[in-house]
mmCIF file of C-alpha atoms in Angstrom:
data_model
loop_
_atom_site.group_PDB
_atom_site.id
_atom_site.type_symbol
_atom_site.label_atom_id
_atom_site.label_comp_id
_atom_site.label_asym_id
_atom_site.label_seq_id
_atom_site.Cartn_x
_atom_site.Cartn_y
_atom_site.Cartn_z
ATOM 1 C CA UNK J 81 104.904 -153.994 -71.699
ATOM 2 C CA UNK J 82 101.481 -155.271 -72.746
ATOM 3 C CA UNK J 83 100.231 -151.770 -73.469
ATOM 4 C CA UNK J 84 103.062 -151.061 -75.921
ATOM 5 C CA UNK J 85 102.668 -154.461 -77.590
ATOM 6 C CA UNK J 86 98.947 -153.883 -78.131
ATOM 7 C CA UNK J 87 99.631 -150.397 -79.504
ATOM 8 C CA UNK J 88 102.141 -151.820 -81.998
ATOM 9 C CA UNK J 89 99.707 -154.558 -83.023
ATOM 10 C CA UNK J 90 96.908 -152.016 -83.402
ATOM 11 C CA UNK J 91 99.122 -149.807 -85.590
ATOM 12 C CA UNK J 92 100.261 -152.756 -87.700
ATOM 13 C CA UNK J 93 96.699 -153.961 -88.298
ATOM 14 C CA UNK J 94 95.468 -150.399 -88.756
ATOM 15 C CA UNK J 95 98.082 -149.749 -91.441
ATOM 16 C CA UNK J 96 96.904 -152.714 -93.533
ATOM 17 C CA UNK J 97 95.508 -151.652 -96.894
ATOM 18 C CA UNK J 98 91.822 -152.652 -97.089
ATOM 19 C CA UNK J 99 91.838 -152.465 -100.886
ATOM 20 C CA UNK J 100 93.631 -155.811 -101.012
ATOM 21 C CA UNK J 101 91.202 -157.523 -98.599
ATOM 22 C CA UNK J 102 87.879 -159.204 -99.201
ATOM 23 C CA UNK J 103 84.785 -158.250 -97.178
ATOM 24 C CA UNK J 104 85.310 -161.070 -94.667
ATOM 25 C CA UNK J 105 88.900 -159.988 -93.956
ATOM 26 C CA UNK J 106 87.867 -156.335 -93.661
ATOM 27 C CA UNK J 107 85.252 -157.309 -91.075
ATOM 28 C CA UNK J 108 87.808 -159.460 -89.241
ATOM 29 C CA UNK J 109 90.288 -156.554 -89.278
ATOM 30 C CA UNK J 110 87.686 -154.145 -87.886
ATOM 31 C CA UNK J 111 86.728 -156.639 -85.165
ATOM 32 C CA UNK J 112 90.385 -157.107 -84.230
ATOM 33 C CA UNK J 113 90.924 -153.355 -84.030
ATOM 34 C CA UNK J 114 87.847 -152.976 -81.833
ATOM 35 C CA UNK J 115 88.981 -155.833 -79.562
ATOM 36 C CA UNK J 116 92.473 -154.359 -79.274
ATOM 37 C CA UNK J 117 91.026 -150.937 -78.446
ATOM 38 C CA UNK J 118 88.862 -152.487 -75.710
ATOM 39 C CA UNK J 119 91.891 -154.325 -74.307
ATOM 40 C CA UNK J 120 93.888 -151.086 -74.318
ATOM 41 C CA UNK J 121 91.098 -149.324 -72.442
ATOM 42 C CA UNK J 122 90.934 -152.139 -69.862
ATOM 43 C CA UNK J 123 94.703 -151.999 -69.380
ATOM 44 C CA UNK J 124 94.564 -148.228 -68.970
ATOM 45 C CA UNK J 125 91.794 -148.480 -66.359
ATOM 46 C CA UNK J 126 93.622 -151.285 -64.534
ATOM 47 C CA UNK J 127 96.873 -149.292 -64.539
ATOM 48 C CA UNK J 128 95.097 -146.223 -63.143
ATOM 49 C CA UNK J 129 93.468 -148.326 -60.411
ATOM 50 C CA UNK J 130 96.815 -149.875 -59.479
ATOM 51 C CA UNK J 131 98.535 -146.485 -59.399
ATOM 52 C CA UNK J 132 95.747 -145.124 -57.172
ATOM 53 C CA UNK J 133 96.036 -148.137 -54.870
ATOM 54 C CA UNK J 134 99.809 -147.646 -54.618
ATOM 55 C CA UNK J 135 99.279 -143.970 -53.831
ATOM 56 C CA UNK J 136 96.681 -144.830 -51.181
ATOM 57 C CA UNK J 137 99.001 -147.416 -49.616
ATOM 58 C CA UNK J 138 101.888 -144.937 -49.516
ATOM 59 C CA UNK J 139 99.638 -142.374 -47.829
ATOM 60 C CA UNK J 140 98.470 -144.985 -45.302
ATOM 61 C CA UNK J 141 102.074 -145.994 -44.627
ATOM 62 C CA UNK J 142 103.050 -142.351 -44.042
ATOM 63 C CA UNK J 143 100.062 -141.901 -41.726
ATOM 64 C CA UNK J 144 101.091 -145.041 -39.822
ATOM 65 C CA UNK J 145 104.637 -143.681 -39.422
ATOM 66 C CA UNK J 146 103.255 -140.364 -38.153
ATOM 67 C CA UNK J 147 100.969 -142.179 -35.703
ATOM 68 C CA UNK J 148 103.875 -144.244 -34.386
ATOM 69 C CA UNK J 149 105.923 -141.091 -33.878
ATOM 70 C CA UNK J 150 103.052 -139.376 -32.054
ATOM 71 C CA UNK J 151 102.438 -142.474 -29.901
ATOM 72 C CA UNK J 152 106.111 -142.524 -28.915
ATOM 73 C CA UNK J 153 105.970 -138.846 -27.974
ATOM 74 C CA UNK J 154 102.758 -139.386 -26.010
ATOM 75 C CA UNK J 155 104.237 -142.365 -24.159
ATOM 76 C CA UNK J 156 107.272 -140.272 -23.210
ATOM 77 C CA UNK J 157 104.997 -137.514 -21.898
ATOM 78 C CA UNK J 158 102.922 -140.027 -19.938
ATOM 79 C CA UNK J 159 106.069 -141.489 -18.338
ATOM 80 C CA UNK J 160 107.264 -137.994 -17.470
ATOM 81 C CA UNK J 161 103.858 -137.166 -15.975
ATOM 82 C CA UNK J 162 103.814 -140.375 -13.926
ATOM 83 C CA UNK J 163 107.329 -139.650 -12.693
ATOM 84 C CA UNK J 164 106.326 -136.151 -11.571
ATOM 85 C CA UNK J 165 103.147 -137.419 -9.906
ATOM 86 C CA UNK J 166 104.961 -140.182 -8.026
ATOM 87 C CA UNK J 167 108.018 -138.178 -6.955
ATOM 88 C CA UNK J 168 107.285 -134.870 -5.274
ATOM 89 C CA UNK J 169 110.914 -133.769 -5.680
ATOM 90 C CA UNK J 170 111.058 -134.537 -9.404
ATOM 91 C CA UNK J 171 111.327 -131.514 -11.632
ATOM 92 C CA UNK J 172 109.206 -131.783 -14.794
ATOM 93 C CA UNK J 173 111.602 -131.567 -17.731
ATOM 94 C CA UNK J 174 108.737 -130.618 -19.975
ATOM 95 C CA UNK J 175 109.083 -127.021 -18.745
ATOM 96 C CA UNK J 176 112.786 -126.773 -19.447
#
């Protein structure tokens, strides 16, 4: 998992003792930490967007299933209505 790897890297770099580093290395360390933090934020935002998209797609799929079910029921009612209209002796089963 990229998120976990970046967290471990951030912790490892963050735990480095600055007392043993020269100014250039301290600046490099700070820049790395900032870059890692930005990458973590991007990953978090991307993950949230993907999770929202998955949720939206599941909701759309459920709505599609419901629509199919309702269309099937409506088609059955239409066929029953046509049968009753075309056959005067037919008894509408909708009332039973």
